[in-house]
Amino acid sequence: MIRTVESAPHVSAPVLAAYSYCEAVTGQQARNFAYGIRLLPTSKRRAMSALYAFSRRVDDIGDGALTGDVKVARLEDTRELLTRIRDRAVDEDDTDPVAVALAHAADTFPIPLGGLDELIDGVLMDVRGETYETWDDLKVYCRCVAGAIGRLSLGVFGTEPGARGAERAPEYADTLGLALQLTNILRDVREDGEGGRTYLPSDDLAKFGCSAGFSGPTPPEGSDFAGLVHFEVRRARALFAEGYRLLPMLDRRSGACVAAMAGIYRRLLDRIERDPEAVLRGRVSLPGREKAYVAVRGLSGLDARHVTRRTVRRRA
């Protein structure tokens, strides 16, 4: 069973400042993520902000306007920093606030820091311009850049004592990460296409006549773009249904955090399903009031109960 840390040790002023920096980064750059972690107690919220800030740094290297060789070098430098954190070679006097905060979080919670190595591996796939022939191929990438984040987050959340099936909690956290990443991929098909990237499996693209890719506000001529989107939406929904089995294993506020973050993405998926071509016209998003509503539902447990009932009915 994954242990739950009930209280954190005294936090010094330099570490508090480092956490404040990470929370500012999270609030500015991760609005969907920030809605969920607001529901956590202070120590867990800070730890999640540290995880996000480090992950954001890795992603920014991959997305930056640098040559491939420079990106690889910077990613490997970041991996060396992660090794220092893992080896407890970073203290509160370090000048890097993200490293200070993450080192403290890793001392406070059983965070499997190897997941951040996986994230770096996934971003290196982006730098190399890898493409994915099948869903099994794409899953490897999604597990690196999103499933790993689910497992890292579980290290902060912990599981409830005596939770049934808790040994499978990392698997469910990983699967929920895949659901979120596939939703991201659908939402960003035009933006990625304009950048010369297509993440969806080439087998799926060929099946629906979309191998030409996406770089404009209309589907490729002669394609069944709506069919492709609906096919991927069904895959994402199955992943959400499986991943939501994690929720009963978490304490109330951690479960609310996960339900809020996943609920926002499920609603994005609903919008994409209703109007598949919307992702070619612009970025599909939710208004702030709807995100707040999802967060309240997560805190009340409504979304978790709703999804759990649907999953049970499907398996019956």
CSV table of N, CA, C and O in Angstrom, one decimal, residues 207-249:
chain,number,residue,atom,x,y,z
A,207,LYS,N,-6.9,5.0,-41.8
A,207,LYS,CA,-8.2,4.4,-41.8
A,207,LYS,C,-9.3,5.4,-42.1
A,207,LYS,O,-10.3,5.0,-42.8
A,208,PHE,N,-9.1,6.6,-41.7
A,208,PHE,CA,-10.2,7.7,-41.9
A,208,PHE,C,-9.8,8.7,-43.0
A,208,PHE,O,-10.4,9.8,-43.1
A,209,GLY,N,-8.8,8.4,-43.8
A,209,GLY,CA,-8.4,9.2,-44.9
A,209,GLY,C,-7.8,10.6,-44.5
A,209,GLY,O,-7.9,11.6,-45.2
A,210,CYS,N,-7.1,10.6,-43.3
A,210,CYS,CA,-6.5,11.8,-42.8
A,210,CYS,C,-5.0,11.8,-42.8
A,210,CYS,O,-4.4,12.6,-42.1
A,211,SER,N,-4.4,11.0,-43.6
A,211,SER,CA,-2.9,10.9,-43.6
A,211,SER,C,-2.2,12.2,-44.1
A,211,SER,O,-1.0,12.4,-43.8
A,212,ALA,N,-3.0,13.0,-44.7
A,212,ALA,CA,-2.4,14.3,-45.2
A,212,ALA,C,-2.1,15.2,-44.1
A,212,ALA,O,-1.3,16.2,-44.2
A,213,GLY,N,-2.6,15.0,-42.9
A,213,GLY,CA,-2.4,15.8,-41.7
A,213,GLY,C,-3.3,17.0,-41.6
A,213,GLY,O,-4.3,17.1,-42.4
A,214,PHE,N,-3.1,17.9,-40.7
A,214,PHE,CA,-4.0,19.0,-40.3
A,214,PHE,C,-3.2,20.3,-40.2
A,214,PHE,O,-2.4,20.4,-39.3
A,215,SER,N,-3.6,21.2,-41.1
A,215,SER,CA,-2.9,22.5,-41.0
A,215,SER,C,-3.8,23.7,-41.3
A,215,SER,O,-3.3,24.8,-41.5
A,216,GLY,N,-5.1,23.4,-41.3
A,216,GLY,CA,-6.0,24.5,-41.7
A,216,GLY,C,-7.3,24.3,-41.0
A,216,GLY,O,-7.5,23.4,-40.2
A,217,PRO,N,-8.3,25.2,-41.2
A,217,PRO,CA,-9.6,25.2,-40.5
A,217,PRO,C,-10.6,24.2,-41.0
A,217,PRO,O,-11.7,24.1,-40.5
A,218,THR,N,-10.2,23.5,-42.1
A,218,THR,CA,-11.1,22.4,-42.6
A,218,THR,C,-10.4,21.1,-42.7
A,218,THR,O,-9.2,21.0,-42.8
A,219,PRO,N,-11.2,20.0,-42.7
A,219,PRO,CA,-10.5,18.7,-42.7
A,219,PRO,C,-9.9,18.4,-44.1
A,219,PRO,O,-10.3,19.1,-45.1
A,220,PRO,N,-9.0,17.5,-44.2
A,220,PRO,CA,-8.4,17.1,-45.5
A,220,PRO,C,-9.5,16.7,-46.4
A,220,PRO,O,-10.5,16.0,-46.0
A,221,GLU,N,-9.4,17.1,-47.7
A,221,GLU,CA,-10.5,16.8,-48.7
A,221,GLU,C,-10.7,15.3,-48.8
A,221,GLU,O,-9.7,14.5,-48.9
A,222,GLY,N,-11.9,14.8,-48.8
A,222,GLY,CA,-12.2,13.4,-48.9
A,222,GLY,C,-12.1,12.6,-47.7
A,222,GLY,O,-12.3,11.4,-47.7
A,223,SER,N,-11.7,13.2,-46.5
A,223,SER,CA,-11.5,12.5,-45.3
A,223,SER,C,-12.7,12.3,-44.5
A,223,SER,O,-13.7,13.1,-44.7
A,224,ASP,N,-12.7,11.4,-43.6
A,224,ASP,CA,-13.8,11.3,-42.6
A,224,ASP,C,-13.2,11.8,-41.2
A,224,ASP,O,-12.9,11.0,-40.3
A,225,PHE,N,-13.0,13.1,-41.2
A,225,PHE,CA,-12.4,13.6,-40.0
A,225,PHE,C,-13.2,13.4,-38.7
A,225,PHE,O,-12.7,13.1,-37.7
A,226,ALA,N,-14.5,13.6,-38.9
A,226,ALA,CA,-15.4,13.4,-37.7
A,226,ALA,C,-15.3,11.9,-37.3
A,226,ALA,O,-15.3,11.6,-36.0
A,227,GLY,N,-15.2,11.0,-38.2
A,227,GLY,CA,-15.1,9.6,-37.8
A,227,GLY,C,-13.8,9.3,-37.0
A,227,GLY,O,-13.8,8.6,-36.0
A,228,LEU,N,-12.7,9.9,-37.5
A,228,LEU,CA,-11.5,9.8,-36.8
A,228,LEU,C,-11.6,10.4,-35.3
A,228,LEU,O,-11.2,9.7,-34.4
A,229,VAL,N,-12.2,11.6,-35.2
A,229,VAL,CA,-12.3,12.2,-33.9
A,229,VAL,C,-13.2,11.3,-33.0
A,229,VAL,O,-12.8,11.0,-31.8
A,230,HIS,N,-14.3,10.8,-33.5
A,230,HIS,CA,-15.2,10.0,-32.7
A,230,HIS,C,-14.5,8.7,-32.3
A,230,HIS,O,-14.7,8.2,-31.1
A,231,PHE,N,-13.7,8.1,-33.1
A,231,PHE,CA,-13.0,6.9,-32.8
A,231,PHE,C,-12.0,7.2,-31.6
A,231,PHE,O,-11.9,6.4,-30.7
A,232,GLU,N,-11.3,8.3,-31.7
A,232,GLU,CA,-10.3,8.6,-30.6
A,232,GLU,C,-11.0,9.0,-29.4
A,232,GLU,O,-10.5,8.7,-28.3
A,233,VAL,N,-12.2,9.7,-29.5
A,233,VAL,CA,-12.9,10.0,-28.3
A,233,VAL,C,-13.4,8.8,-27.6
A,233,VAL,O,-13.3,8.7,-26.3
A,234,ARG,N,-13.8,7.8,-28.3
A,234,ARG,CA,-14.2,6.5,-27.6
A,234,ARG,C,-13.1,5.9,-26.9
A,234,ARG,O,-13.2,5.3,-25.8
A,235,ARG,N,-11.9,5.9,-27.5
A,235,ARG,CA,-10.7,5.4,-26.9
A,235,ARG,C,-10.4,6.2,-25.6
A,235,ARG,O,-10.1,5.6,-24.5
A,236,ALA,N,-10.5,7.5,-25.7
A,236,ALA,CA,-10.2,8.3,-24.5
A,236,ALA,C,-11.2,8.1,-23.4
A,236,ALA,O,-10.9,8.0,-22.2
A,237,ARG,N,-12.5,7.9,-23.7
A,237,ARG,CA,-13.5,7.6,-22.7
A,237,ARG,C,-13.3,6.3,-22.0
A,237,ARG,O,-13.5,6.2,-20.8
A,238,ALA,N,-12.8,5.3,-22.7
A,238,ALA,CA,-12.5,4.0,-22.1
A,238,ALA,C,-11.4,4.2,-21.1
A,238,ALA,O,-11.4,3.6,-20.0
A,239,LEU,N,-10.4,5.0,-21.5
A,239,LEU,CA,-9.3,5.3,-20.6
A,239,LEU,C,-9.7,6.0,-19.3
A,239,LEU,O,-9.3,5.7,-18.2
A,240,PHE,N,-10.6,7.0,-19.5
A,240,PHE,CA,-11.1,7.7,-18.4
A,240,PHE,C,-11.9,6.8,-17.4
A,240,PHE,O,-11.7,6.8,-16.2
A,241,ALA,N,-12.7,5.9,-18.0
A,241,ALA,CA,-13.5,5.0,-17.2
A,241,ALA,C,-12.6,4.1,-16.4
A,241,ALA,O,-12.9,3.8,-15.2
A,242,GLU,N,-11.5,3.6,-17.0
A,242,GLU,CA,-10.6,2.8,-16.2
A,242,GLU,C,-9.8,3.6,-15.2
A,242,GLU,O,-9.7,3.1,-14.0
A,243,GLY,N,-9.4,4.7,-15.6
A,243,GLY,CA,-8.6,5.5,-14.7
A,243,GLY,C,-9.3,6.0,-13.5
A,243,GLY,O,-8.8,6.2,-12.4
A,244,TYR,N,-10.6,6.3,-13.6
A,244,TYR,CA,-11.4,6.8,-12.5
A,244,TYR,C,-11.6,5.7,-11.4
A,244,TYR,O,-12.1,6.1,-10.3
A,245,ARG,N,-11.2,4.5,-11.6
A,245,ARG,CA,-11.2,3.5,-10.6
A,245,ARG,C,-10.2,3.9,-9.5
A,245,ARG,O,-10.3,3.3,-8.4
A,246,LEU,N,-9.3,4.8,-9.7
A,246,LEU,CA,-8.4,5.3,-8.7
A,246,LEU,C,-9.1,6.1,-7.6
A,246,LEU,O,-8.7,6.1,-6.5
A,247,LEU,N,-10.2,6.8,-8.0
A,247,LEU,CA,-10.8,7.8,-7.0
A,247,LEU,C,-11.2,7.2,-5.7
A,247,LEU,O,-10.9,7.9,-4.6
A,248,PRO,N,-11.9,6.1,-5.6
A,248,PRO,CA,-12.2,5.6,-4.3
A,248,PRO,C,-11.1,5.2,-3.4
A,248,PRO,O,-11.2,5.0,-2.2
A,249,MET,N,-9.9,5.1,-4.0
A,249,MET,CA,-8.7,4.8,-3.2
A,249,MET,C,-8.0,6.0,-2.5
A,249,MET,O,-7.1,5.8,-1.7
